[in-house]
Amino acid sequence: MKRVVVIGGGYGGLRAIEKLSKYQDIAIILIDKNPYHYLQTEAYGYIAGQFDMHDVAIDLQNWCEGFKERVTFIHKEATSIDFEQKKVHLDGRDLFYDYLIIATGAKTNFFSFIEGLRENSYGVKNLERAHNFRIKFENIIYKKLQHEEDSREGKLNIAVGGAGLSGVEVAAEMAYVLDSYSKTIGDTAKEIHIYLIDASDTILPGMGQYSIDNTKKRLEALGVKILTSTFINTVDATYVHFRSGEKLPYSFMIFTGGIKASSLNDTIDNEKNSINQLITTPELNVQGQKDVFAIGDCVEIKDAKGNILPPTAQIAEKSAEYVAKTIRQRIDGVESKPFDADVSGVFIALGGKYAVGEMFKYIKVKGYVAYVLKKAITHAYYLGLRLRINTGFKNRNR
């Protein structure tokens, strides 16, 4: 019986477990400092109040119990790894492995060169920060409903730093919610303005022109004020200060402008890139460690041509599937091939029942059709998690 230890219960970690769990000669242990799996791709809807907590968080203990004792969950933080002894150091104990999968993900990179950014903004990579931001958003709407005014200039401005996928989705969903509120609480809801800010000369940098153009049209129709080629210099409790010398008064700010790998990477002696992601072998092995793999956002992942792939849930899952297959091949003594994958498609949620998407380079959709396709993909993933948890409940109650 081989023991596979997975550090991190994100998209990659869970997909690797799903794939490995079908083998009777493999015992799996999942380690995570949080007791839940956070569906970060749905953060935009949760922040805007469209989704509830149960839509974005899944209990990991119950999920693991759905594998009928094939998967064990340990709710602790992995602090370091001893590759020579093949063990993971936890708080108060060591855990040995035959194969190790590092899937610790990433966190919001509150750039240190932007003074005050971390202290005065929220991220979406962390559920607690997303929850606090949701409360702030709901409070500002409540104050407008109560006709409570604040003499401080800019009370009604919401700043979204970063116009990548996360920033665009959050801005669009909040704008849609505000538009919906205007139908019930009147024009006071329209006094809340959303600013989408990015240093790039376009929103959604790196994405297809079809997605960029149609997303921009949708955001403008929702009233989002787009500021591209705009560099944030400092952030204080009242203003976002730009390099140009101008400043934007704001009520609260969310920052989605970048990521950096989790802190466990700091303890690993391996080449890393500028955002602390591990540079692995073509087989996604930590350098010099044939039995240790890294997947998802904590590693710089490239396609066969050497192009860096975006840190998305889709790529995390594809890398997880590859590593699960490779571990099976290593156990069986079969030679494995280097990792090779690309982005199959991207869907962008843009408020209400509207989305924009591109699939397989040729299929381009927008509006309700794109929304239905995106929801179908998300629902299938969520349903799989729920079914596994239901199995866990049944096993526990026998």
CSV table of N, CA, C and O in Angstrom, one decimal, residues 34-101:
chain,number,residue,atom,x,y,z
A,34,ASN,N,-7.2,25.0,6.6
A,34,ASN,CA,-8.6,25.3,6.7
A,34,ASN,C,-9.5,24.1,6.6
A,34,ASN,O,-9.2,23.1,5.9
A,35,PRO,N,-10.7,24.1,7.3
A,35,PRO,CA,-11.5,22.9,7.3
A,35,PRO,C,-12.5,22.8,6.1
A,35,PRO,O,-13.3,22.0,6.0
A,36,TYR,N,-12.3,23.7,5.1
A,36,TYR,CA,-13.2,23.8,4.0
A,36,TYR,C,-12.5,24.0,2.7
A,36,TYR,O,-11.3,24.5,2.7
A,37,HIS,N,-13.2,23.6,1.6
A,37,HIS,CA,-12.7,23.9,0.3
A,37,HIS,C,-13.4,25.2,-0.2
A,37,HIS,O,-14.7,25.3,-0.1
A,38,TYR,N,-12.7,26.2,-0.6
A,38,TYR,CA,-13.2,27.5,-1.0
A,38,TYR,C,-13.3,27.5,-2.5
A,38,TYR,O,-12.3,27.4,-3.2
A,39,LEU,N,-14.5,27.7,-3.1
A,39,LEU,CA,-14.7,27.8,-4.5
A,39,LEU,C,-14.4,29.3,-4.9
A,39,LEU,O,-15.3,30.1,-5.1
A,40,GLN,N,-13.1,29.5,-5.2
A,40,GLN,CA,-12.7,30.9,-5.5
A,40,GLN,C,-13.3,31.4,-6.8
A,40,GLN,O,-13.5,32.6,-6.9
A,41,THR,N,-13.6,30.5,-7.7
A,41,THR,CA,-14.2,31.0,-9.0
A,41,THR,C,-15.6,31.6,-8.8
A,41,THR,O,-16.1,32.3,-9.7
A,42,GLU,N,-16.2,31.3,-7.6
A,42,GLU,CA,-17.6,31.9,-7.4
A,42,GLU,C,-17.5,33.1,-6.4
A,42,GLU,O,-18.5,33.6,-5.9
A,43,ALA,N,-16.3,33.6,-6.1
A,43,ALA,CA,-16.1,34.7,-5.1
A,43,ALA,C,-16.9,35.9,-5.6
A,43,ALA,O,-17.4,36.7,-4.7
A,44,TYR,N,-16.9,36.2,-6.9
A,44,TYR,CA,-17.6,37.4,-7.4
A,44,TYR,C,-19.1,37.4,-6.9
A,44,TYR,O,-19.6,38.5,-6.5
A,45,GLY,N,-19.7,36.3,-7.0
A,45,GLY,CA,-21.2,36.3,-6.6
A,45,GLY,C,-21.4,36.3,-5.1
A,45,GLY,O,-22.3,36.9,-4.6
A,46,TYR,N,-20.4,35.8,-4.4
A,46,TYR,CA,-20.6,35.8,-2.9
A,46,TYR,C,-20.3,37.2,-2.4
A,46,TYR,O,-21.1,37.7,-1.5
A,47,ILE,N,-19.3,37.9,-2.9
A,47,ILE,CA,-19.0,39.2,-2.5
A,47,ILE,C,-20.2,40.2,-2.7
A,47,ILE,O,-20.5,41.0,-1.9
A,48,ALA,N,-20.8,40.0,-3.9
A,48,ALA,CA,-21.9,40.9,-4.3
A,48,ALA,C,-23.3,40.5,-3.6
A,48,ALA,O,-24.3,41.1,-3.9
A,49,GLY,N,-23.3,39.4,-2.8
A,49,GLY,CA,-24.5,39.0,-2.1
A,49,GLY,C,-25.4,38.1,-3.0
A,49,GLY,O,-26.5,37.8,-2.5
A,50,GLN,N,-24.9,37.7,-4.1
A,50,GLN,CA,-25.8,36.9,-5.0
A,50,GLN,C,-25.7,35.4,-4.6
A,50,GLN,O,-26.7,34.6,-4.8
A,51,PHE,N,-24.6,35.0,-4.0
A,51,PHE,CA,-24.5,33.6,-3.5
A,51,PHE,C,-24.3,33.6,-2.0
A,51,PHE,O,-24.0,34.6,-1.4
A,52,ASP,N,-24.7,32.5,-1.4
A,52,ASP,CA,-24.5,32.3,0.1
A,52,ASP,C,-23.3,31.5,0.4
A,52,ASP,O,-22.6,31.0,-0.5
A,53,MET,N,-23.0,31.4,1.7
A,53,MET,CA,-21.8,30.7,2.1
A,53,MET,C,-21.7,29.3,1.6
A,53,MET,O,-20.7,28.8,1.2
A,54,HIS,N,-22.9,28.6,1.6
A,54,HIS,CA,-22.9,27.2,1.2
A,54,HIS,C,-22.6,27.1,-0.3
A,54,HIS,O,-22.4,26.0,-0.8
A,55,ASP,N,-22.7,28.2,-1.1
A,55,ASP,CA,-22.4,28.1,-2.5
A,55,ASP,C,-20.9,28.2,-2.8
A,55,ASP,O,-20.4,27.9,-3.9
A,56,VAL,N,-20.1,28.6,-1.8
A,56,VAL,CA,-18.7,28.8,-2.0
A,56,VAL,C,-17.8,28.1,-1.0
A,56,VAL,O,-16.5,28.2,-1.1
A,57,ALA,N,-18.3,27.3,-0.1
A,57,ALA,CA,-17.5,26.6,0.8
A,57,ALA,C,-18.0,25.2,1.0
A,57,ALA,O,-19.2,25.0,1.2
A,58,ILE,N,-17.1,24.2,1.0
A,58,ILE,CA,-17.5,22.8,1.2
A,58,ILE,C,-16.6,22.2,2.4
A,58,ILE,O,-15.4,22.4,2.4
A,59,ASP,N,-17.3,21.5,3.3
A,59,ASP,CA,-16.6,21.0,4.5
A,59,ASP,C,-15.7,19.8,4.0
A,59,ASP,O,-16.1,18.8,3.4
A,60,LEU,N,-14.4,19.9,4.3
A,60,LEU,CA,-13.4,18.9,3.8
A,60,LEU,C,-13.5,17.6,4.5
A,60,LEU,O,-13.3,16.5,3.9
A,61,GLN,N,-13.8,17.6,5.8
A,61,GLN,CA,-13.9,16.4,6.6
A,61,GLN,C,-15.1,15.5,6.0
A,61,GLN,O,-14.9,14.3,5.8
A,62,ASN,N,-16.2,16.1,5.8
A,62,ASN,CA,-17.3,15.4,5.2
A,62,ASN,C,-17.0,14.9,3.8
A,62,ASN,O,-17.4,13.8,3.4
A,63,TRP,N,-16.4,15.8,3.1
A,63,TRP,CA,-16.0,15.4,1.7
A,63,TRP,C,-15.1,14.1,1.7
A,63,TRP,O,-15.3,13.2,0.9
A,64,CYS,N,-14.1,14.2,2.5
A,64,CYS,CA,-13.2,13.0,2.6
A,64,CYS,C,-13.9,11.7,3.1
A,64,CYS,O,-13.5,10.6,2.6
A,65,GLU,N,-14.8,11.9,4.0
A,65,GLU,CA,-15.6,10.7,4.5
A,65,GLU,C,-16.4,10.1,3.4
A,65,GLU,O,-16.8,8.9,3.5
A,66,GLY,N,-16.6,10.8,2.3
A,66,GLY,CA,-17.4,10.3,1.2
A,66,GLY,C,-16.6,9.2,0.4
A,66,GLY,O,-17.2,8.5,-0.5
A,67,PHE,N,-15.3,9.0,0.7
A,67,PHE,CA,-14.5,8.0,0.0
A,67,PHE,C,-14.5,6.7,0.7
A,67,PHE,O,-13.6,5.9,0.4
A,68,LYS,N,-15.3,6.5,1.7
A,68,LYS,CA,-15.4,5.3,2.4
A,68,LYS,C,-14.1,4.8,3.0
A,68,LYS,O,-13.6,3.7,2.8
A,69,GLU,N,-13.5,5.7,3.8
A,69,GLU,CA,-12.3,5.4,4.6
A,69,GLU,C,-11.0,5.3,3.7
A,69,GLU,O,-10.0,4.9,4.1
A,70,ARG,N,-11.2,5.7,2.4
A,70,ARG,CA,-10.0,5.6,1.5
A,70,ARG,C,-9.2,6.9,1.6
A,70,ARG,O,-8.0,7.0,1.2
A,71,VAL,N,-9.8,8.0,2.1
A,71,VAL,CA,-9.2,9.3,2.2
A,71,VAL,C,-9.3,9.8,3.6
A,71,VAL,O,-10.4,9.8,4.2
A,72,THR,N,-8.2,10.2,4.2
A,72,THR,CA,-8.2,10.8,5.6
A,72,THR,C,-7.9,12.3,5.5
A,72,THR,O,-7.0,12.7,4.8
A,73,PHE,N,-8.6,13.1,6.3
A,73,PHE,CA,-8.4,14.5,6.3
A,73,PHE,C,-7.8,14.9,7.7
A,73,PHE,O,-8.2,14.5,8.7
A,74,ILE,N,-6.7,15.7,7.6
A,74,ILE,CA,-6.0,16.2,8.7
A,74,ILE,C,-6.1,17.8,8.7
A,74,ILE,O,-5.5,18.4,7.8
A,75,HIS,N,-6.8,18.3,9.7
A,75,HIS,CA,-7.0,19.8,9.7
A,75,HIS,C,-5.8,20.4,10.5
A,75,HIS,O,-5.9,20.8,11.6
A,76,LYS,N,-4.7,20.6,9.8
A,76,LYS,CA,-3.5,21.2,10.3
A,76,LYS,C,-2.8,21.9,9.2
A,76,LYS,O,-3.0,21.6,8.0
A,77,GLU,N,-1.9,22.8,9.6
A,77,GLU,CA,-1.0,23.4,8.6
A,77,GLU,C,0.3,22.7,8.5
A,77,GLU,O,1.0,22.4,9.4
A,78,ALA,N,0.7,22.5,7.2
A,78,ALA,CA,2.0,21.9,6.9
A,78,ALA,C,3.0,23.0,7.0
A,78,ALA,O,2.9,24.0,6.3
A,79,THR,N,4.0,22.9,7.9
A,79,THR,CA,4.9,24.0,8.1
A,79,THR,C,6.2,23.8,7.3
A,79,THR,O,6.9,24.8,7.0
A,80,SER,N,6.6,22.6,7.0
A,80,SER,CA,7.8,22.3,6.2
A,80,SER,C,7.8,20.9,5.8
A,80,SER,O,7.0,20.1,6.2
A,81,ILE,N,8.8,20.6,4.9
A,81,ILE,CA,8.9,19.2,4.3
A,81,ILE,C,10.3,18.7,4.5
A,81,ILE,O,11.2,19.5,4.1
A,82,ASP,N,10.5,17.5,4.9
A,82,ASP,CA,11.8,16.9,5.0
A,82,ASP,C,11.9,15.9,3.8
A,82,ASP,O,11.4,14.8,3.9
A,83,PHE,N,12.5,16.3,2.7
A,83,PHE,CA,12.5,15.5,1.5
A,83,PHE,C,13.4,14.2,1.7
A,83,PHE,O,13.1,13.1,1.2
A,84,GLU,N,14.5,14.4,2.5
A,84,GLU,CA,15.4,13.2,2.7
A,84,GLU,C,14.7,12.1,3.5
A,84,GLU,O,14.8,10.9,3.2
A,85,GLN,N,13.9,12.5,4.6
A,85,GLN,CA,13.2,11.5,5.4
A,85,GLN,C,11.8,11.2,4.8
A,85,GLN,O,11.1,10.4,5.4
A,86,LYS,N,11.4,12.0,3.8
A,86,LYS,CA,10.1,11.8,3.2
A,86,LYS,C,9.0,12.0,4.2
A,86,LYS,O,8.1,11.1,4.4
A,87,LYS,N,9.0,13.1,4.8
A,87,LYS,CA,7.9,13.4,5.8
A,87,LYS,C,7.5,14.9,5.8
A,87,LYS,O,8.4,15.8,5.5
A,88,VAL,N,6.3,15.1,6.1
A,88,VAL,CA,5.7,16.5,6.2
A,88,VAL,C,5.6,16.9,7.7
A,88,VAL,O,5.1,16.1,8.5
A,89,HIS,N,6.2,18.0,8.0
A,89,HIS,CA,6.1,18.5,9.4
A,89,HIS,C,4.8,19.3,9.6
A,89,HIS,O,4.5,20.3,8.9
A,90,LEU,N,4.0,18.8,10.5
A,90,LEU,CA,2.7,19.5,10.9
A,90,LEU,C,2.9,20.1,12.3
A,90,LEU,O,4.0,20.0,12.9
A,91,ASP,N,1.9,20.8,12.8
A,91,ASP,CA,2.0,21.4,14.1
A,91,ASP,C,1.8,20.2,15.1
A,91,ASP,O,0.7,19.7,15.4
A,92,GLY,N,2.9,19.8,15.6
A,92,GLY,CA,2.9,18.7,16.7
A,92,GLY,C,3.1,17.3,16.2
A,92,GLY,O,3.1,16.4,17.0
A,93,ARG,N,3.3,17.1,14.9
A,93,ARG,CA,3.5,15.7,14.4
A,93,ARG,C,4.1,15.7,13.1
A,93,ARG,O,4.2,16.7,12.4
A,94,ASP,N,4.7,14.6,12.7
A,94,ASP,CA,5.2,14.4,11.4
A,94,ASP,C,4.4,13.3,10.6
A,94,ASP,O,3.9,12.4,11.2
A,95,LEU,N,4.3,13.5,9.3
A,95,LEU,CA,3.5,12.6,8.5
A,95,LEU,C,4.4,12.1,7.4
A,95,LEU,O,4.9,12.9,6.5
A,96,PHE,N,4.6,10.8,7.3
A,96,PHE,CA,5.4,10.2,6.2
A,96,PHE,C,4.7,10.0,5.0
A,96,PHE,O,3.4,9.8,5.0
A,97,TYR,N,5.4,10.0,3.8
A,97,TYR,CA,4.7,9.8,2.5
A,97,TYR,C,5.6,8.9,1.6
A,97,TYR,O,6.8,8.8,1.8
A,98,ASP,N,4.9,8.3,0.7
A,98,ASP,CA,5.6,7.6,-0.4
A,98,ASP,C,5.6,8.6,-1.6
A,98,ASP,O,6.6,8.7,-2.3
A,99,TYR,N,4.5,9.3,-1.8
A,99,TYR,CA,4.4,10.3,-2.8
A,99,TYR,C,3.7,11.5,-2.2
A,99,TYR,O,2.8,11.4,-1.4
A,100,LEU,N,4.2,12.7,-2.6
A,100,LEU,CA,3.7,13.9,-2.0
A,100,LEU,C,3.2,14.9,-3.2
A,100,LEU,O,3.9,15.0,-4.2
A,101,ILE,N,2.0,15.4,-3.0
A,101,ILE,CA,1.5,16.4,-3.9
A,101,ILE,C,1.3,17.8,-3.2
A,101,ILE,O,0.6,17.9,-2.2
